[in-house]
mmCIF file of C-alpha atoms and ligand atoms in Angstrom:
data_model
loop_
_atom_site.group_PDB
_atom_site.id
_atom_site.type_symbol
_atom_site.label_atom_id
_atom_site.label_comp_id
_atom_site.label_asym_id
_atom_site.label_seq_id
_atom_site.Cartn_x
_atom_site.Cartn_y
_atom_site.Cartn_z
ATOM 1 C CA MET A 1 29.969 -38.528 -13.347
ATOM 2 C CA THR A 2 29.945 -42.235 -12.573
ATOM 3 C CA ILE A 3 30.514 -43.280 -9.033
ATOM 4 C CA ALA A 4 31.554 -46.908 -8.825
ATOM 5 C CA PRO A 5 30.090 -48.865 -5.923
ATOM 6 C CA SER A 6 32.699 -48.904 -3.191
ATOM 7 C CA GLU A 7 34.374 -52.303 -2.666
ATOM 8 C CA LYS A 8 34.649 -51.665 1.036
ATOM 9 C CA ALA A 9 31.578 -50.542 2.891
ATOM 10 C CA TYR A 10 33.172 -47.272 3.945
ATOM 11 C CA VAL A 11 31.917 -43.813 3.100
ATOM 12 C CA PRO A 12 34.420 -40.978 2.610
ATOM 13 C CA PHE A 13 33.692 -38.232 5.157
ATOM 14 C CA VAL A 14 34.933 -34.663 4.724
ATOM 15 C CA SER A 15 34.992 -32.815 8.051
ATOM 16 C CA VAL A 16 35.111 -29.037 8.530
ATOM 17 C CA ASP A 17 38.851 -29.354 9.177
ATOM 18 C CA HIS A 18 39.315 -31.346 5.951
ATOM 19 C CA MET A 19 37.251 -28.823 3.988
ATOM 20 C CA MET A 20 39.364 -25.921 5.237
ATOM 21 C CA LYS A 21 42.548 -27.799 4.316
ATOM 22 C CA LEU A 22 41.135 -28.610 0.883
ATOM 23 C CA VAL A 23 40.396 -24.896 0.314
ATOM 24 C CA HIS A 24 44.031 -24.070 1.070
ATOM 25 C CA HIS A 25 45.299 -27.020 -0.980
ATOM 26 C CA ILE A 26 43.333 -25.946 -4.077
ATOM 27 C CA GLY A 27 43.364 -22.189 -3.360
ATOM 28 C CA MET A 28 40.276 -20.096 -2.533
ATOM 29 C CA GLU A 29 39.849 -18.461 -5.942
ATOM 30 C CA PRO A 30 40.643 -21.559 -8.065
ATOM 31 C CA MET A 31 38.152 -23.488 -5.917
ATOM 32 C CA LEU A 32 35.444 -20.825 -6.413
ATOM 33 C CA ARG A 33 36.084 -20.957 -10.169
ATOM 34 C CA GLY A 34 36.024 -24.771 -10.134
ATOM 35 C CA LEU A 35 32.753 -24.864 -8.192
ATOM 36 C CA ALA A 36 31.209 -22.351 -10.605
ATOM 37 C CA GLU A 37 32.235 -24.608 -13.511
ATOM 38 C CA TYR A 38 30.544 -27.623 -11.910
ATOM 39 C CA ILE A 39 27.398 -25.623 -11.081
ATOM 40 C CA GLU A 40 27.226 -24.163 -14.591
ATOM 41 C CA ALA A 41 27.684 -27.655 -16.107
ATOM 42 C CA ASP A 42 24.778 -28.980 -14.024
ATOM 43 C CA PHE A 43 22.556 -25.943 -14.824
ATOM 44 C CA ARG A 44 23.178 -26.730 -18.508
ATOM 45 C CA ARG A 45 21.654 -30.216 -18.029
ATOM 46 C CA TRP A 46 18.821 -28.876 -15.867
ATOM 47 C CA ASN A 47 16.081 -31.036 -17.380
ATOM 48 C CA LEU A 48 17.827 -34.248 -16.308
ATOM 49 C CA PHE A 49 17.369 -33.494 -12.629
ATOM 50 C CA ASP A 50 14.571 -34.397 -10.207
ATOM 51 C CA LYS A 51 13.474 -31.070 -8.765
ATOM 52 C CA THR A 52 11.337 -30.109 -5.806
ATOM 53 C CA PRO A 53 11.125 -27.039 -3.569
ATOM 54 C CA ARG A 54 13.132 -27.772 -0.440
ATOM 55 C CA ILE A 55 11.326 -29.292 2.509
ATOM 56 C CA ALA A 56 11.278 -26.677 5.230
ATOM 57 C CA SER A 57 10.442 -26.935 8.915
ATOM 58 C CA HIS A 58 9.863 -23.423 10.263
ATOM 59 C CA SER A 59 9.952 -22.241 13.872
ATOM 60 C CA GLU A 60 9.891 -18.838 15.586
ATOM 61 C CA GLU A 61 13.679 -18.852 15.644
ATOM 62 C CA GLY A 62 14.498 -20.090 12.166
ATOM 63 C CA VAL A 63 14.193 -22.898 9.693
ATOM 64 C CA ILE A 64 15.601 -26.387 9.100
ATOM 65 C CA GLU A 65 15.556 -27.610 5.517
ATOM 66 C CA LEU A 66 16.265 -30.696 3.427
ATOM 67 C CA MET A 67 17.328 -30.145 -0.196
ATOM 68 C CA PRO A 68 17.255 -33.301 -2.349
ATOM 69 C CA THR A 69 17.907 -33.856 -6.063
ATOM 70 C CA SER A 70 19.122 -36.540 -8.464
ATOM 71 C CA ASP A 71 20.428 -36.661 -12.029
ATOM 72 C CA GLY A 72 19.368 -40.313 -12.388
ATOM 73 C CA GLU A 73 22.850 -41.677 -11.611
ATOM 74 C CA VAL A 74 23.695 -39.836 -8.425
ATOM 75 C CA TYR A 75 21.383 -38.679 -5.636
ATOM 76 C CA GLY A 76 22.259 -35.872 -3.239
ATOM 77 C CA PHE A 77 20.762 -33.951 -0.373
ATOM 78 C CA LYS A 78 21.765 -31.194 2.004
ATOM 79 C CA TYR A 79 20.569 -30.557 5.544
ATOM 80 C CA VAL A 80 20.746 -26.829 6.270
ATOM 81 C CA ASN A 81 19.426 -24.445 8.908
ATOM 82 C CA GLY A 82 18.905 -20.686 8.983
ATOM 83 C CA HIS A 83 18.712 -19.078 12.429
ATOM 84 C CA PRO A 84 19.346 -15.305 12.279
ATOM 85 C CA LYS A 85 19.588 -14.931 16.076
ATOM 86 C CA ASN A 86 22.282 -17.602 16.385
ATOM 87 C CA THR A 87 25.208 -15.199 15.959
ATOM 88 C CA LYS A 88 24.256 -13.424 19.217
ATOM 89 C CA ALA A 89 24.794 -16.758 20.992
ATOM 90 C CA GLY A 90 28.112 -17.267 19.232
ATOM 91 C CA LEU A 91 26.605 -19.752 16.743
ATOM 92 C CA GLN A 92 26.462 -19.719 12.937
ATOM 93 C CA THR A 93 23.260 -18.503 11.221
ATOM 94 C CA VAL A 94 23.699 -21.253 8.620
ATOM 95 C CA THR A 95 25.169 -24.728 9.190
ATOM 96 C CA ALA A 96 24.928 -27.667 6.851
ATOM 97 C CA PHE A 97 26.058 -31.128 5.860
ATOM 98 C CA GLY A 98 25.298 -33.181 2.774
ATOM 99 C CA LEU A 99 25.475 -36.557 1.145
ATOM 100 C CA LEU A 100 25.856 -38.094 -2.314
ATOM 101 C CA ALA A 101 24.610 -41.601 -3.064
ATOM 102 C CA ASN A 102 24.746 -44.067 -5.930
ATOM 103 C CA VAL A 103 21.262 -44.289 -7.483
ATOM 104 C CA GLY A 104 22.092 -47.809 -8.736
ATOM 105 C CA ASN A 105 22.336 -49.399 -5.280
ATOM 106 C CA GLY A 106 21.344 -46.563 -2.947
ATOM 107 C CA TYR A 107 24.680 -46.638 -1.124
ATOM 108 C CA PRO A 108 26.080 -43.308 0.095
ATOM 109 C CA VAL A 109 29.380 -42.433 -1.596
ATOM 110 C CA LEU A 110 30.217 -39.181 0.191
ATOM 111 C CA LEU A 111 29.278 -37.446 3.428
ATOM 112 C CA SER A 112 30.533 -33.916 3.857
ATOM 113 C CA GLU A 113 30.327 -30.860 6.037
ATOM 114 C CA MET A 114 28.556 -28.163 4.053
ATOM 115 C CA THR A 115 28.724 -25.041 6.219
ATOM 116 C CA VAL A 116 31.924 -23.883 4.553
ATOM 117 C CA LEU A 117 30.894 -25.530 1.290
ATOM 118 C CA THR A 118 27.541 -23.671 1.263
ATOM 119 C CA ALA A 119 29.329 -20.328 1.561
ATOM 120 C CA LEU A 120 31.617 -21.349 -1.316
ATOM 121 C CA ARG A 121 28.818 -22.663 -3.547
ATOM 122 C CA THR A 122 26.538 -19.690 -2.859
ATOM 123 C CA ALA A 123 29.342 -17.301 -3.789
ATOM 124 C CA ALA A 124 30.282 -19.358 -6.866
ATOM 125 C CA THR A 125 26.625 -19.376 -8.007
ATOM 126 C CA SER A 126 26.267 -15.598 -7.464
ATOM 127 C CA ALA A 127 29.414 -14.883 -9.462
ATOM 128 C CA MET A 128 28.542 -17.375 -12.222
ATOM 129 C CA VAL A 129 25.188 -15.609 -12.639
ATOM 130 C CA ALA A 130 26.730 -12.102 -12.407
ATOM 131 C CA ARG A 131 29.230 -13.036 -15.125
ATOM 132 C CA HIS A 132 26.269 -13.475 -17.483
ATOM 133 C CA LEU A 133 23.993 -10.657 -16.238
ATOM 134 C CA ALA A 134 26.069 -7.825 -14.724
ATOM 135 C CA PRO A 135 26.972 -4.845 -16.933
ATOM 136 C CA LYS A 136 30.114 -5.458 -19.002
ATOM 137 C CA GLY A 137 33.250 -4.251 -17.233
ATOM 138 C CA SER A 138 31.641 -4.328 -13.753
ATOM 139 C CA ASP A 139 34.456 -3.728 -11.282
ATOM 140 C CA THR A 140 32.768 -2.374 -8.145
ATOM 141 C CA MET A 141 30.345 -4.132 -5.806
ATOM 142 C CA ALA A 142 28.332 -2.893 -2.848
ATOM 143 C CA MET A 143 28.313 -5.649 -0.223
ATOM 144 C CA ILE A 144 25.426 -5.033 2.165
ATOM 145 C CA GLY A 145 25.589 -7.413 5.104
ATOM 146 C CA ALA A 146 29.131 -8.310 6.099
ATOM 147 C CA GLY A 147 28.414 -11.607 7.845
ATOM 148 C CA ALA A 148 29.652 -15.142 7.231
ATOM 149 C CA GLN A 149 28.916 -15.189 3.474
ATOM 150 C CA SER A 150 30.312 -11.769 2.614
ATOM 151 C CA GLU A 151 34.029 -12.408 2.013
ATOM 152 C CA PHE A 152 33.221 -15.488 -0.098
ATOM 153 C CA GLN A 153 30.808 -13.393 -2.178
ATOM 154 C CA SER A 154 33.439 -10.703 -2.693
ATOM 155 C CA LEU A 155 36.228 -13.098 -3.683
ATOM 156 C CA ALA A 156 34.009 -15.071 -6.053
ATOM 157 C CA MET A 157 33.096 -11.824 -7.841
ATOM 158 C CA LYS A 158 36.823 -11.067 -8.097
ATOM 159 C CA ALA A 159 37.675 -14.561 -9.378
ATOM 160 C CA LEU A 160 34.840 -14.827 -11.915
ATOM 161 C CA VAL A 161 33.727 -11.308 -12.828
ATOM 162 C CA GLY A 162 36.959 -9.333 -12.386
ATOM 163 C CA LEU A 163 35.778 -7.257 -9.403
ATOM 164 C CA LYS A 164 38.386 -4.729 -8.297
ATOM 165 C CA SER A 165 36.633 -2.885 -5.465
ATOM 166 C CA VAL A 166 34.175 -3.916 -2.753
ATOM 167 C CA ARG A 167 32.226 -1.368 -0.686
ATOM 168 C CA LEU A 168 31.141 -2.916 2.624
ATOM 169 C CA TYR A 169 28.221 -1.960 4.842
ATOM 170 C CA ASP A 170 26.679 -3.745 7.824
ATOM 171 C CA ILE A 171 24.431 -2.307 10.546
ATOM 172 C CA ASP A 172 26.934 -3.822 12.946
ATOM 173 C CA ALA A 173 30.212 -1.927 12.516
ATOM 174 C CA ALA A 174 32.113 -4.867 14.028
ATOM 175 C CA ALA A 175 30.984 -7.072 11.136
ATOM 176 C CA THR A 176 32.083 -4.478 8.562
ATOM 177 C CA LYS A 177 35.457 -4.261 10.292
ATOM 178 C CA LYS A 178 35.832 -8.050 10.378
ATOM 179 C CA ALA A 179 35.100 -8.393 6.649
ATOM 180 C CA ALA A 180 37.466 -5.521 5.785
ATOM 181 C CA ARG A 181 40.227 -7.165 7.834
ATOM 182 C CA ASN A 182 39.648 -10.579 6.231
ATOM 183 C CA LEU A 183 39.649 -9.128 2.711
ATOM 184 C CA SER A 184 42.747 -6.981 3.116
ATOM 185 C CA GLY A 185 45.670 -8.247 1.073
ATOM 186 C CA MET A 186 43.378 -10.344 -1.143
ATOM 187 C CA GLY A 187 43.796 -8.173 -4.235
ATOM 188 C CA LEU A 188 40.599 -6.144 -3.791
ATOM 189 C CA GLU A 189 40.256 -2.492 -2.885
ATOM 190 C CA VAL A 190 38.109 -2.578 0.268
ATOM 191 C CA VAL A 191 36.062 0.473 1.253
ATOM 192 C CA THR A 192 34.060 0.487 4.499
ATOM 193 C CA CYS A 193 30.879 2.556 4.370
ATOM 194 C CA ARG A 194 28.530 4.094 6.918
ATOM 195 C CA SER A 195 25.283 3.412 5.082
ATOM 196 C CA ALA A 196 23.891 1.188 2.376
ATOM 197 C CA GLU A 197 23.489 4.297 0.164
ATOM 198 C CA ALA A 198 27.183 5.126 0.563
ATOM 199 C CA ALA A 199 28.142 1.515 -0.232
ATOM 200 C CA MET A 200 26.189 1.696 -3.484
ATOM 201 C CA GLU A 201 28.023 4.748 -4.851
ATOM 202 C CA GLY A 202 29.596 3.796 -8.180
ATOM 203 C CA ALA A 203 28.738 0.091 -7.778
ATOM 204 C CA GLN A 204 27.535 -1.839 -10.834
ATOM 205 C CA ILE A 205 26.821 -4.929 -8.701
ATOM 206 C CA ILE A 206 24.800 -4.707 -5.471
ATOM 207 C CA THR A 207 24.833 -7.748 -3.215
ATOM 208 C CA THR A 208 22.380 -7.902 -0.323
ATOM 209 C CA CYS A 209 23.272 -10.616 2.168
ATOM 210 C CA THR A 210 21.637 -9.758 5.476
ATOM 211 C CA ALA A 211 19.910 -12.080 7.915
ATOM 212 C CA ASP A 212 16.638 -11.154 9.564
ATOM 213 C CA LYS A 213 13.448 -13.194 9.715
ATOM 214 C CA GLN A 214 11.154 -10.410 8.487
ATOM 215 C CA TYR A 215 10.137 -8.347 5.480
ATOM 216 C CA ALA A 216 13.128 -5.996 5.714
ATOM 217 C CA THR A 217 13.863 -3.110 3.371
ATOM 218 C CA ILE A 218 17.586 -3.232 2.852
ATOM 219 C CA LEU A 219 17.172 -1.504 -0.524
ATOM 220 C CA SER A 220 14.399 1.028 -1.090
ATOM 221 C CA ASP A 221 13.308 2.013 -4.572
ATOM 222 C CA ASN A 222 15.016 5.411 -4.675
ATOM 223 C CA MET A 223 18.404 3.862 -3.794
ATOM 224 C CA VAL A 224 18.625 1.811 -6.990
ATOM 225 C CA GLY A 225 19.560 3.514 -10.241
ATOM 226 C CA SER A 226 19.356 1.980 -13.703
ATOM 227 C CA GLY A 227 21.956 -0.307 -15.261
ATOM 228 C CA VAL A 228 22.921 -2.308 -12.180
ATOM 229 C CA HIS A 229 22.904 -5.993 -11.295
ATOM 230 C CA ILE A 230 21.374 -6.902 -7.921
ATOM 231 C CA ASN A 231 22.525 -10.137 -6.326
ATOM 232 C CA ALA A 232 19.895 -10.672 -3.610
ATOM 233 C CA ILE A 233 21.080 -13.470 -1.337
ATOM 234 C CA GLY A 234 19.548 -12.880 2.102
ATOM 235 C CA GLY A 235 15.797 -13.162 1.338
ATOM 236 C CA ASP A 236 15.427 -16.926 1.290
ATOM 237 C CA CYS A 237 12.459 -17.842 3.500
ATOM 238 C CA PRO A 238 8.729 -17.143 3.631
ATOM 239 C CA GLY A 239 8.357 -13.753 5.348
ATOM 240 C CA LYS A 240 12.063 -12.888 4.879
ATOM 241 C CA THR A 241 12.925 -10.420 2.100
ATOM 242 C CA GLU A 242 15.363 -7.557 1.524
ATOM 243 C CA LEU A 243 14.076 -5.474 -1.403
ATOM 244 C CA ALA A 244 11.236 -2.969 -1.691
ATOM 245 C CA PRO A 245 8.604 -4.416 -4.077
ATOM 246 C CA ALA A 246 8.927 -1.363 -6.381
ATOM 247 C CA ILE A 247 12.501 -2.470 -7.243
ATOM 248 C CA LEU A 248 11.167 -5.843 -8.355
ATOM 249 C CA HIS A 249 8.713 -4.132 -10.711
ATOM 250 C CA ARG A 250 11.608 -2.245 -12.373
ATOM 251 C CA SER A 251 13.861 -5.304 -12.684
ATOM 252 C CA SER A 252 14.298 -8.256 -15.016
ATOM 253 C CA ILE A 253 14.155 -11.070 -12.493
ATOM 254 C CA PHE A 254 16.217 -14.254 -12.813
ATOM 255 C CA VAL A 255 15.666 -17.203 -10.480
ATOM 256 C CA GLU A 256 16.945 -20.715 -9.856
ATOM 257 C CA TYR A 257 13.777 -22.826 -9.572
ATOM 258 C CA PRO A 258 10.567 -20.723 -9.691
ATOM 259 C CA GLU A 259 8.494 -23.208 -7.672
ATOM 260 C CA GLN A 260 10.864 -22.693 -4.722
ATOM 261 C CA THR A 261 11.653 -19.005 -5.290
ATOM 262 C CA ARG A 262 7.968 -18.016 -5.334
ATOM 263 C CA ILE A 263 7.731 -19.399 -1.769
ATOM 264 C CA GLU A 264 11.058 -18.118 -0.435
ATOM 265 C CA GLY A 265 12.539 -15.385 -2.614
ATOM 266 C CA GLU A 266 11.992 -11.662 -3.080
ATOM 267 C CA ILE A 267 9.229 -12.539 -5.550
ATOM 268 C CA GLN A 268 7.009 -13.844 -2.744
ATOM 269 C CA GLN A 269 6.049 -10.131 -2.606
ATOM 270 C CA LEU A 270 4.693 -10.269 -6.186
ATOM 271 C CA ASP A 271 1.669 -11.848 -7.859
ATOM 272 C CA ALA A 272 2.147 -15.554 -8.485
ATOM 273 C CA ASP A 273 2.135 -14.994 -12.263
ATOM 274 C CA HIS A 274 4.661 -12.137 -12.337
ATOM 275 C CA PRO A 275 7.128 -13.074 -15.111
ATOM 276 C CA VAL A 276 10.536 -14.368 -14.062
ATOM 277 C CA THR A 277 13.289 -16.106 -16.038
ATOM 278 C CA GLU A 278 14.836 -19.393 -14.972
ATOM 279 C CA PHE A 279 18.553 -18.701 -15.140
ATOM 280 C CA TRP A 280 19.439 -22.076 -16.693
ATOM 281 C CA ARG A 281 17.566 -20.962 -19.830
ATOM 282 C CA VAL A 282 20.061 -18.118 -20.265
ATOM 283 C CA LEU A 283 22.931 -20.631 -20.129
ATOM 284 C CA ALA A 284 21.101 -22.877 -22.597
ATOM 285 C CA GLY A 285 20.801 -19.916 -25.006
ATOM 286 C CA GLU A 286 16.982 -20.143 -24.932
ATOM 287 C CA VAL A 287 16.469 -16.610 -23.591
ATOM 288 C CA PRO A 288 18.691 -13.535 -23.423
ATOM 289 C CA GLY A 289 20.319 -12.353 -20.203
ATOM 290 C CA ARG A 290 21.025 -8.606 -20.062
ATOM 291 C CA THR A 291 19.589 -6.901 -23.135
ATOM 292 C CA SER A 292 20.431 -3.237 -22.473
ATOM 293 C CA ALA A 293 22.817 -1.069 -20.505
ATOM 294 C CA GLU A 294 19.953 0.602 -18.598
ATOM 295 C CA GLN A 295 18.278 -2.648 -17.538
ATOM 296 C CA ILE A 296 18.258 -3.636 -13.864
ATOM 297 C CA THR A 297 18.957 -7.359 -13.644
ATOM 298 C CA LEU A 298 18.066 -9.073 -10.382
ATOM 299 C CA PHE A 299 19.234 -12.516 -9.321
ATOM 300 C CA ASP A 300 16.659 -13.505 -6.686
ATOM 301 C CA SER A 301 18.833 -16.197 -5.112
ATOM 302 C CA VAL A 302 17.454 -18.602 -2.536
ATOM 303 C CA GLY A 303 19.907 -21.480 -3.022
ATOM 304 C CA PHE A 304 18.785 -24.589 -4.899
ATOM 305 C CA ALA A 305 19.541 -28.296 -4.398
ATOM 306 C CA ILE A 306 21.355 -28.652 -7.751
ATOM 307 C CA GLU A 307 24.032 -26.167 -6.557
ATOM 308 C CA ASP A 308 24.702 -28.380 -3.530
ATOM 309 C CA PHE A 309 24.738 -31.489 -5.698
ATOM 310 C CA SER A 310 27.346 -29.818 -7.969
ATOM 311 C CA ALA A 311 29.415 -28.737 -4.964
ATOM 312 C CA LEU A 312 29.389 -32.260 -3.512
ATOM 313 C CA ARG A 313 30.349 -33.637 -6.939
ATOM 314 C CA TYR A 314 33.277 -31.197 -7.006
ATOM 315 C CA ILE A 315 34.425 -32.349 -3.551
ATOM 316 C CA ARG A 316 34.040 -36.009 -4.500
ATOM 317 C CA ASP A 317 36.237 -35.422 -7.576
ATOM 318 C CA HIS A 318 38.924 -33.503 -5.677
ATOM 319 C CA ILE A 319 39.545 -35.491 -2.482
ATOM 320 C CA GLY A 320 41.056 -38.530 -4.228
ATOM 321 C CA GLY A 321 44.769 -38.836 -3.459
ATOM 322 C CA THR A 322 44.552 -36.320 -0.569
ATOM 323 C CA ASP A 323 44.394 -36.743 3.198
ATOM 324 C CA TYR A 324 41.349 -34.499 3.357
ATOM 325 C CA TYR A 325 38.771 -37.150 4.195
ATOM 326 C CA ARG A 326 38.454 -40.229 6.310
ATOM 327 C CA ASP A 327 36.597 -43.464 5.778
ATOM 328 C CA LEU A 328 33.450 -43.627 7.845
ATOM 329 C CA ASP A 329 31.915 -46.877 9.054
ATOM 330 C CA LEU A 330 28.392 -45.775 8.105
ATOM 331 C CA LEU A 331 27.087 -48.878 6.346
ATOM 332 C CA ALA A 332 26.322 -52.251 7.843
ATOM 333 C CA ASP A 333 28.176 -54.888 5.831
ATOM 334 C CA PRO A 334 27.256 -58.429 6.949
ATOM 335 C CA ASP A 335 28.933 -61.261 4.985
ATOM 336 C CA ASP A 336 25.447 -62.608 4.223
ATOM 337 C CA PRO A 337 23.328 -59.542 3.362
ATOM 338 C CA ARG A 338 20.275 -61.159 4.986
ATOM 339 C CA ASP A 339 22.094 -61.949 8.222
ATOM 340 C CA LEU A 340 22.071 -58.479 9.772
ATOM 341 C CA PHE A 341 20.899 -59.969 13.074
ATOM 342 C CA GLY A 342 23.708 -62.549 13.113
ATOM 343 C CA MET A 343 26.247 -59.793 12.524
ATOM 344 C CA VAL A 344 24.926 -57.880 15.558
ATOM 345 C CA MET A 345 25.020 -61.028 17.733
ATOM 346 C CA ARG A 346 28.576 -61.897 16.708
ATOM 347 C CA ALA A 347 29.645 -58.434 17.943
ATOM 348 C CA ALA A 348 28.740 -59.407 21.561
ATOM 349 C CA PRO A 349 31.581 -58.508 23.907
HETATM 350 P P1 LIG B 401 25.237 -13.720 9.127
HETATM 351 O O1 LIG B 401 24.254 -13.701 10.262
HETATM 352 O O2 LIG B 401 26.608 -14.230 9.373
HETATM 353 O O3 LIG B 401 25.396 -12.222 8.544
HETATM 354 C C1 LIG B 401 24.303 -11.386 8.276
HETATM 355 C C2 LIG B 401 24.758 -9.946 8.486
HETATM 356 O O4 LIG B 401 23.700 -9.059 8.082
HETATM 357 C C3 LIG B 401 25.061 -9.599 9.952
HETATM 358 O O5 LIG B 401 26.409 -9.154 10.068
HETATM 359 C C4 LIG B 401 24.043 -8.501 10.285
HETATM 360 O O6 LIG B 401 24.564 -7.509 11.165
HETATM 361 C C5 LIG B 401 23.763 -7.920 8.914
HETATM 362 N N1 LIG B 401 22.525 -7.160 8.798
HETATM 363 C C6 LIG B 401 21.303 -7.464 9.304
HETATM 364 N N2 LIG B 401 20.405 -6.490 8.974
HETATM 365 C C7 LIG B 401 21.090 -5.573 8.228
HETATM 366 C C8 LIG B 401 20.732 -4.361 7.592
HETATM 367 N N3 LIG B 401 19.487 -3.877 7.679
HETATM 368 N N4 LIG B 401 21.675 -3.674 6.893
HETATM 369 C C9 LIG B 401 22.965 -4.145 6.822
HETATM 370 N N5 LIG B 401 23.366 -5.295 7.409
HETATM 371 C C10 LIG B 401 22.433 -6.000 8.115
HETATM 372 O O7 LIG B 401 24.524 -14.518 7.945
HETATM 373 P P2 LIG B 401 25.188 -15.156 6.627
HETATM 374 O O8 LIG B 401 25.595 -16.565 6.883
HETATM 375 O O9 LIG B 401 26.171 -14.189 6.039
HETATM 376 O O10 LIG B 401 23.888 -15.215 5.699
HETATM 377 C C11 LIG B 401 23.236 -14.030 5.287
HETATM 378 C C12 LIG B 401 21.899 -14.376 4.694
HETATM 379 O O11 LIG B 401 22.093 -15.114 3.487
HETATM 380 C C13 LIG B 401 21.031 -15.255 5.582
HETATM 381 O O12 LIG B 401 19.714 -14.744 5.545
HETATM 382 C C14 LIG B 401 21.081 -16.618 4.941
HETATM 383 O O13 LIG B 401 19.893 -17.351 5.166
HETATM 384 C C15 LIG B 401 21.233 -16.239 3.487
HETATM 385 N N6 LIG B 401 21.873 -17.269 2.658
HETATM 386 C C16 LIG B 401 21.396 -17.436 1.393
HETATM 387 C C17 LIG B 401 21.980 -18.375 0.566
HETATM 388 C C18 LIG B 401 21.492 -18.533 -0.836
HETATM 389 O O14 LIG B 401 21.853 -19.490 -1.498
HETATM 390 N N7 LIG B 401 20.721 -17.605 -1.345
HETATM 391 C C19 LIG B 401 23.033 -19.173 1.031
HETATM 392 C C20 LIG B 401 23.531 -18.951 2.312
HETATM 393 C C21 LIG B 401 22.933 -17.984 3.126
#
């Protein structure tokens, strides 16, 4: 992607309202498929990118993170938080915004909300990975944790993997009910369940997407049979995991960027040299994905900067010719670049 330097010193800004309108303009499932295409394309050119574990600032209540990357032409970052107790105060667990910039001159070329976009990109990534690793013909998913991400996860699996049925469970029955209501009429059979075990009956894909800042055991070893794909989304911080370690020892583990996942993912529970596969290598044809019907594949997802970069690229490429952004006066633009002071003085009332 080449982003030409803007002639005017304005930066397109996509608000939450714009993002929601863009989703309806494009369509939820086409957008999830489009995002997955962009993410897959960027995973295929993995080695081009600058990569670093995200920069995290932890507190008792949660975490605030910066997630930067660059492909040499375009630079991007996301600001994102994770505060599991927020929902009790009527706030989101995860909120985010992000930016793309031109590496050539350092000028921002897009500023966007990323709370909605993170849910979309996380779901698109999960489904893109499941399409390569889940057992062939997977049509049923257990969705454990029915919070903000859950409907996006379910619809992405429908759009990309061909999911027909989703089995929902949340410790909070109101959340299960909310997700069931939101997913009704979306072309999926929706089954609400009273336990995680019940949700897993007949499921080939198991998604865990709960929020709790602790070593939780959402799945214990005896709950997981052979031949399933686990899409573990919720364990994404030091001290925050969802799976019993014994499951990890029985699974083939696929990760985004090991340097970050070893700090934040389920594999923080394992020895630092426990073998894991970087998922981009599967796409590149360097290593196999699923090799047998009995294998347990586990996507230990924590969310990586390249996925956000791809999502911002997708937005940048799809807002042209729409009303779903506005120009933001974010950059100082004095006539003489060295006369910043004069520009400020001339603005005197
Ligand atoms: P949310 O707070 O909206 O929903 C979490 C849900 O989990 C809640 O409804 C809660 O009742 C439920 N829950 C908690 N403990 C449970 C248990 N033991 N069994 C069943 N349900 C339980 O949060 P969200 O925005 O949906 O995010 C969920 C998690 O995913 C968070 O931890 C977040 O940090 C993580 N996340 C990961 C990625 C990624 O890329 N991997 C991206 C976004 C969010």
